[in-house]
C-alpha positions as CSV (number, residue, x, y, z in Angstrom):
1,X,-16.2,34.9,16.3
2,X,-19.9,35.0,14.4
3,X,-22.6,33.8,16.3
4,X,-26.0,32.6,14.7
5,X,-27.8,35.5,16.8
6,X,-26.6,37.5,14.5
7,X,-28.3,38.7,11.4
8,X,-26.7,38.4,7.7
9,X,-28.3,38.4,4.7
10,X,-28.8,35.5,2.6
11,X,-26.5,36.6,-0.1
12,X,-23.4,36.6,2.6
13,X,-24.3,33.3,4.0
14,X,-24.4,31.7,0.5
15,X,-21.2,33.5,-0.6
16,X,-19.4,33.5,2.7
17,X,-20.1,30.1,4.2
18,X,-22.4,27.5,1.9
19,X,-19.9,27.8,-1.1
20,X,-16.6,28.2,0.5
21,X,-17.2,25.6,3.1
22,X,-19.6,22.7,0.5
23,X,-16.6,23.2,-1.8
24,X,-14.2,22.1,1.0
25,X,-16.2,19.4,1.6
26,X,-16.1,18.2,-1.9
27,X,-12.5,18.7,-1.9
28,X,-12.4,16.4,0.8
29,X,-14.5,13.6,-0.6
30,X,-12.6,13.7,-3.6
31,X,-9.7,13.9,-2.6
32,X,-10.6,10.4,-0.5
33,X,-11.7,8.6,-3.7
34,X,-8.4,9.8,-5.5
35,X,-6.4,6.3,-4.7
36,X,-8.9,4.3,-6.9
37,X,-9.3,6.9,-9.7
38,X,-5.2,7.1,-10.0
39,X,-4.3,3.4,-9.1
40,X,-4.2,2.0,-12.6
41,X,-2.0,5.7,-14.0
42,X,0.4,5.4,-10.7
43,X,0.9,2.1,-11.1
44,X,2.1,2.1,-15.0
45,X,3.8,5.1,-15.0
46,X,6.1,4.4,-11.8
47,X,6.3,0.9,-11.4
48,X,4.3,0.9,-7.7
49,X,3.4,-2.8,-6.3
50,X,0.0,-3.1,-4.8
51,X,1.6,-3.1,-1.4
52,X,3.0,0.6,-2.1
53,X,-0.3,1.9,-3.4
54,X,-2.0,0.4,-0.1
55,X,0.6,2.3,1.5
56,X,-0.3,5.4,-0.4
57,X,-3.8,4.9,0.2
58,X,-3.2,4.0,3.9
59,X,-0.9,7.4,4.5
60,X,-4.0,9.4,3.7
61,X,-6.5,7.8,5.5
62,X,-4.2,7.1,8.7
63,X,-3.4,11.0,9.0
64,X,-7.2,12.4,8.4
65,X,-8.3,10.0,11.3
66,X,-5.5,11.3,13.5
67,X,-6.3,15.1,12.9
68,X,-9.6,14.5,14.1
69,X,-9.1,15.3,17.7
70,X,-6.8,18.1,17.3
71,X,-9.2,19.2,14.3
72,X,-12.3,19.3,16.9
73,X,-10.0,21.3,19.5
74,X,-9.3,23.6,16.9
75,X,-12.4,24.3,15.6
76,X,-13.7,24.9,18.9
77,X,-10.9,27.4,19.6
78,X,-10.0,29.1,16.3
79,X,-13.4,28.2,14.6
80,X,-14.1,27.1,11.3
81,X,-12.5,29.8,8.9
82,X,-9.4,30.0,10.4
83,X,-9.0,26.4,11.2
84,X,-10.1,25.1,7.6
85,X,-7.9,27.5,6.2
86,X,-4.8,26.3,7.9
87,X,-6.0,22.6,6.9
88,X,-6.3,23.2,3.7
89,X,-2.9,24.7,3.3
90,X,-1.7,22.0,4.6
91,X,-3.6,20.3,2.0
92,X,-2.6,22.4,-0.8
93,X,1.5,21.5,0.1
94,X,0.7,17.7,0.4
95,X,-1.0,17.9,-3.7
96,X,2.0,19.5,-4.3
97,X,4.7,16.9,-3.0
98,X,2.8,14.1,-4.2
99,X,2.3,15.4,-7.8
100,X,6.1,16.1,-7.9
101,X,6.8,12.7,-6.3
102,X,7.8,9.4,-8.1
103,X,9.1,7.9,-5.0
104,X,6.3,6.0,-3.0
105,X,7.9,7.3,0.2
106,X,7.3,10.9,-1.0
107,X,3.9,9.9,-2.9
108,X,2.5,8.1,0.7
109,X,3.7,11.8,2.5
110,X,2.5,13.8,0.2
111,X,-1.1,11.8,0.8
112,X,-0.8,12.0,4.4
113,X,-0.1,15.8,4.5
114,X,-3.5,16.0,1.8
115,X,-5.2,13.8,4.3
116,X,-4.5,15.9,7.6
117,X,-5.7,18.8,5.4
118,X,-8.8,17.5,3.9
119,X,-9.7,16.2,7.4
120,X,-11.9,19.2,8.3
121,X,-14.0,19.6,5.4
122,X,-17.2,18.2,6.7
123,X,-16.5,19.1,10.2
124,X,-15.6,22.7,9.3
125,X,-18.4,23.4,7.1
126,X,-21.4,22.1,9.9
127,X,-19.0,24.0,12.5
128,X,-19.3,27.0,10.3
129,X,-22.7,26.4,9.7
130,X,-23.5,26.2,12.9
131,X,-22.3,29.9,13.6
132,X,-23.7,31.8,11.1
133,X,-27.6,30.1,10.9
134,X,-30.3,29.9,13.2
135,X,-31.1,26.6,15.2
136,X,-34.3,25.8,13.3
137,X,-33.1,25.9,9.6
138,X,-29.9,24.2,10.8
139,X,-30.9,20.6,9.2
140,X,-31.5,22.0,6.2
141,X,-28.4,23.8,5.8
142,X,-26.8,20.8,7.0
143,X,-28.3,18.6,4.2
144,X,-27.4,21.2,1.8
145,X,-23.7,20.5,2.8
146,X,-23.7,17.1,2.5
């Protein structure tokens, strides 16, 4: 594992940890908003009741507060580059099921395997942060994250 004593050069921390990691983080607050963006679309085009798009919406927020703790473990063991990368294929196979879903029991799991999978992006990307800069440009690094 990388730690901030040692020395890279600005073009490797940009390209190795501020864009991979900002992007996940994006990904993850997107990814959040997505229930109000497609609620009107899923709604039409499969017949969902408000209750089953609260459910939808519910799956995915339920399952990115629960990977919380094992997320923080992880990071802490694995750190940040293998743990977001497991995440986000878990991520990656929850898009899939619930853009091949029409069911809202598949649509609701395919949002709670997105939501486990999105849970790290902010977490990951200060935890990878936090490895690879030194202590006293750490809040700006930070803020450039968020």
């Amino acid at each position: 594992m990388a730690i901030a004593s040692q020395t890279i050069s600005s073009r490797q921390l940009w390209l190795t940890v501020m864009v991979p990691f900002s992007l996940g983080f994006v990904m993850a607050s997107a990814s959040r908003s997505m229930n109000a963006v497609l609620a009107t679309p899923l709604e039409a085009e499969l017949d969902l009741s408000g209750a089953e798009l609260g459910t939808i919406a519910a799956a995915y927020l339920i399952t990115f507060a629960l990977a919380q703790i094992p997320l923080g473990i992880l990071l802490d063991r694995w750190g940040a580059r293998v743990t977001q990368a497991l995440f986000f294929v878990v991520a990656a196979i929850g898009a899939v099921v619930f853009g091949l879903g029409s069911d809202p029991a598949v649509l609701a799991a395919g949002r709670a395997l997105l939501g486990f999978g999105t849970a790290g992006g902010l977490m990951a990307a200060l935890k990878a942060v936090s490895e690879w800069v030194e202590e006293e440009r750490l809040p700006f690094f930070n803020g450039l994250v968020i």
